[in-house]
């Protein structure tokens, strides 16, 4: 990325990408995956994209007057959600051993477990504590493919297994 292109990228997003570019997703790093995707995309697609911005939200309830305004609003919405997820909620990118991608609390670390407890619709990050069968809840996670009851459906289909962990005996 040259200096002119770097100036068009939100600084928080640029820092996040720099910190995560070596993350392995399958056999590739995040950076090589994106480089491959970009190299296989028609370059004219990028010409039509609006430059990234992070403007204050409009107070007006009227719809945007032009498609350029709508595209700019889409970029602002993405950056606003990114800021909310990464900064305010302190989430970071994660990949499970099986290759599922998601967002985990910043306190999560290698070796923690991603679990879906019955009755809980959101995956949790748990950490084994000591030598006993004790667990510490690190926090909620987003795991693509396991957010809205998908885990229960996978257990019913036999793709995933229910394990009675004895966490609450």
Coordinates of C-alpha atoms in Angstrom, one line a residue:
X1 CA 0.0 0.0 0.0
X2 CA 1.5 3.3 -1.0
X3 CA 1.3 6.5 1.0
X4 CA -1.5 8.0 -1.1
X5 CA -3.6 4.8 -0.7
X6 CA -2.8 4.7 3.0
X7 CA -4.2 8.2 3.5
X8 CA -7.6 7.0 2.2
X9 CA -7.9 4.3 4.8
X10 CA -9.3 5.0 8.3
X11 CA -6.4 5.0 10.7
X12 CA -8.1 2.6 13.2
X13 CA -8.9 0.2 10.4
X14 CA -5.3 0.4 9.0
X15 CA -3.9 -0.4 12.5
X16 CA -6.3 -3.3 12.9
X17 CA -5.3 -4.7 9.5
X18 CA -1.6 -4.3 10.3
X19 CA -2.1 -6.2 13.6
X20 CA -4.1 -9.0 12.0
X21 CA -2.6 -9.5 8.5
X22 CA -0.5 -12.5 9.6
X23 CA -3.6 -14.3 11.1
X24 CA -4.0 -17.7 9.4
X25 CA -7.4 -18.5 8.0
X26 CA -7.0 -22.0 6.6
X27 CA -3.8 -22.3 4.7
X28 CA -3.5 -18.6 4.0
X29 CA -2.9 -15.4 6.0
X30 CA -5.5 -12.7 6.1
X31 CA -3.2 -10.5 3.9
X32 CA -2.6 -13.2 1.3
X33 CA -6.3 -14.1 1.2
X34 CA -7.2 -10.5 0.5
X35 CA -4.4 -10.0 -2.0
X36 CA -5.6 -13.1 -3.9
X37 CA -9.2 -11.9 -3.8
X38 CA -8.2 -8.4 -5.1
X39 CA -6.0 -9.8 -7.8
X40 CA -8.9 -12.0 -9.1
X41 CA -11.4 -9.0 -9.1
X42 CA -12.0 -6.9 -12.2
X43 CA -10.1 -3.6 -11.5
X44 CA -13.1 -1.5 -12.7
X45 CA -15.1 -2.6 -9.7
X46 CA -12.7 -0.6 -7.4
X47 CA -13.2 2.5 -9.6
X48 CA -16.9 2.6 -8.6
X49 CA -16.2 2.4 -4.8
X50 CA -16.6 5.5 -2.8
X51 CA -13.5 6.6 -0.8
X52 CA -13.8 5.6 2.9
X53 CA -14.9 8.3 5.3
X54 CA -16.1 8.5 8.8
X55 CA -18.4 11.5 8.9
X56 CA -20.8 12.3 11.7
X57 CA -24.2 10.8 11.1
X58 CA -26.8 13.0 9.5
X59 CA -29.6 14.3 11.6
X60 CA -32.0 14.6 8.6
X61 CA -34.6 11.8 8.2
X62 CA -34.8 12.3 4.5
X63 CA -33.1 9.7 2.2
X64 CA -29.8 10.7 0.6
X65 CA -30.2 12.7 -2.6
X66 CA -27.7 10.9 -4.7
X67 CA -26.4 7.4 -5.1
X68 CA -22.9 8.8 -4.2
X69 CA -24.3 9.9 -0.9
X70 CA -25.8 6.4 -0.3
X71 CA -22.5 4.7 -1.1
X72 CA -20.6 7.1 1.2
X73 CA -23.2 6.4 3.9
X74 CA -22.5 2.6 3.4
X75 CA -18.8 3.2 4.0
X76 CA -19.6 5.3 7.1
X77 CA -21.9 2.6 8.4
X78 CA -19.2 0.0 7.9
X79 CA -16.5 2.1 9.7
X80 CA -19.0 3.0 12.5
X81 CA -19.7 -0.7 13.1
X82 CA -16.0 -1.5 12.9
X83 CA -15.2 1.2 15.5
X84 CA -18.0 -0.1 17.7
X85 CA -16.9 -3.7 17.5
X86 CA -13.1 -3.3 17.8
X87 CA -12.9 -0.3 20.1
X88 CA -16.0 -0.1 22.2
X89 CA -16.7 -3.8 22.5
X90 CA -13.0 -4.7 22.5
X91 CA -13.3 -7.6 20.1
X92 CA -10.6 -9.1 17.9
X93 CA -10.6 -11.5 14.9
X94 CA -10.3 -15.2 15.7
X95 CA -10.1 -18.5 13.8
X96 CA -11.0 -21.8 15.5
X97 CA -9.0 -24.9 15.0
X98 CA -11.7 -26.1 12.6
X99 CA -11.4 -22.9 10.6
X100 CA -14.5 -21.0 11.8
X101 CA -13.9 -17.2 11.7
X102 CA -15.3 -14.9 14.3
X103 CA -14.8 -12.1 16.8
X104 CA -13.7 -12.8 20.4
X105 CA -13.1 -10.7 23.4
X106 CA -9.6 -9.2 23.5
X107 CA -8.9 -11.2 26.6
X108 CA -9.3 -14.5 24.7
X109 CA -6.1 -16.4 23.9
X110 CA -4.8 -19.5 22.2
X111 CA -6.2 -22.6 24.0
X112 CA -9.5 -21.1 25.1
X113 CA -12.6 -23.0 24.2
X114 CA -15.5 -21.8 22.1
X115 CA -18.7 -23.4 23.4
X116 CA -22.4 -23.1 22.8
X117 CA -24.3 -23.9 26.0
X118 CA -27.9 -25.2 25.8
X119 CA -30.2 -22.3 26.4
X120 CA -27.7 -19.7 25.3
X121 CA -28.0 -18.4 21.7
X122 CA -24.5 -16.9 21.6
X123 CA -21.2 -18.8 21.7
X124 CA -19.0 -18.2 24.7
X125 CA -15.3 -18.3 25.2
X126 CA -14.3 -20.4 28.2
X127 CA -10.9 -20.9 29.8
X128 CA -10.0 -23.9 31.9
X129 CA -8.8 -22.8 35.3
X130 CA -6.2 -24.9 37.3
X131 CA -6.2 -28.6 37.2
X132 CA -9.8 -29.1 38.3
X133 CA -12.7 -29.1 35.9
X134 CA -13.3 -25.4 36.5
X135 CA -13.9 -22.9 33.8
X136 CA -13.8 -19.1 33.6
X137 CA -16.2 -17.3 31.2
X138 CA -14.0 -14.9 29.1
X139 CA -17.0 -13.5 27.2
X140 CA -19.4 -13.7 24.3
X141 CA -18.1 -14.4 20.8
X142 CA -19.4 -14.1 17.3
X143 CA -18.6 -17.3 15.3
X144 CA -19.8 -17.2 11.8
X145 CA -22.2 -20.2 11.3
X146 CA -23.0 -20.6 15.1
X147 CA -25.0 -17.6 16.0
X148 CA -28.7 -18.3 15.7
X149 CA -29.3 -21.9 16.8
X150 CA -27.0 -23.4 14.1
X151 CA -25.2 -25.5 16.7
X152 CA -28.5 -27.1 17.8
X153 CA -29.3 -27.9 14.1
X154 CA -25.8 -29.4 13.6
X155 CA -26.3 -31.6 16.7
X156 CA -29.6 -32.9 15.4
X157 CA -28.1 -33.7 12.0
X158 CA -25.2 -35.5 13.6
X159 CA -22.6 -33.1 12.3
X160 CA -21.7 -31.9 15.8
X161 CA -21.8 -33.8 19.1
X162 CA -23.4 -32.9 22.4
X163 CA -20.9 -33.3 25.2
X164 CA -22.1 -33.4 28.8
X165 CA -19.3 -31.4 30.3
X166 CA -20.6 -31.5 33.9
X167 CA -20.0 -27.8 34.1
X168 CA -23.1 -27.3 36.3
X169 CA -23.3 -30.5 38.4

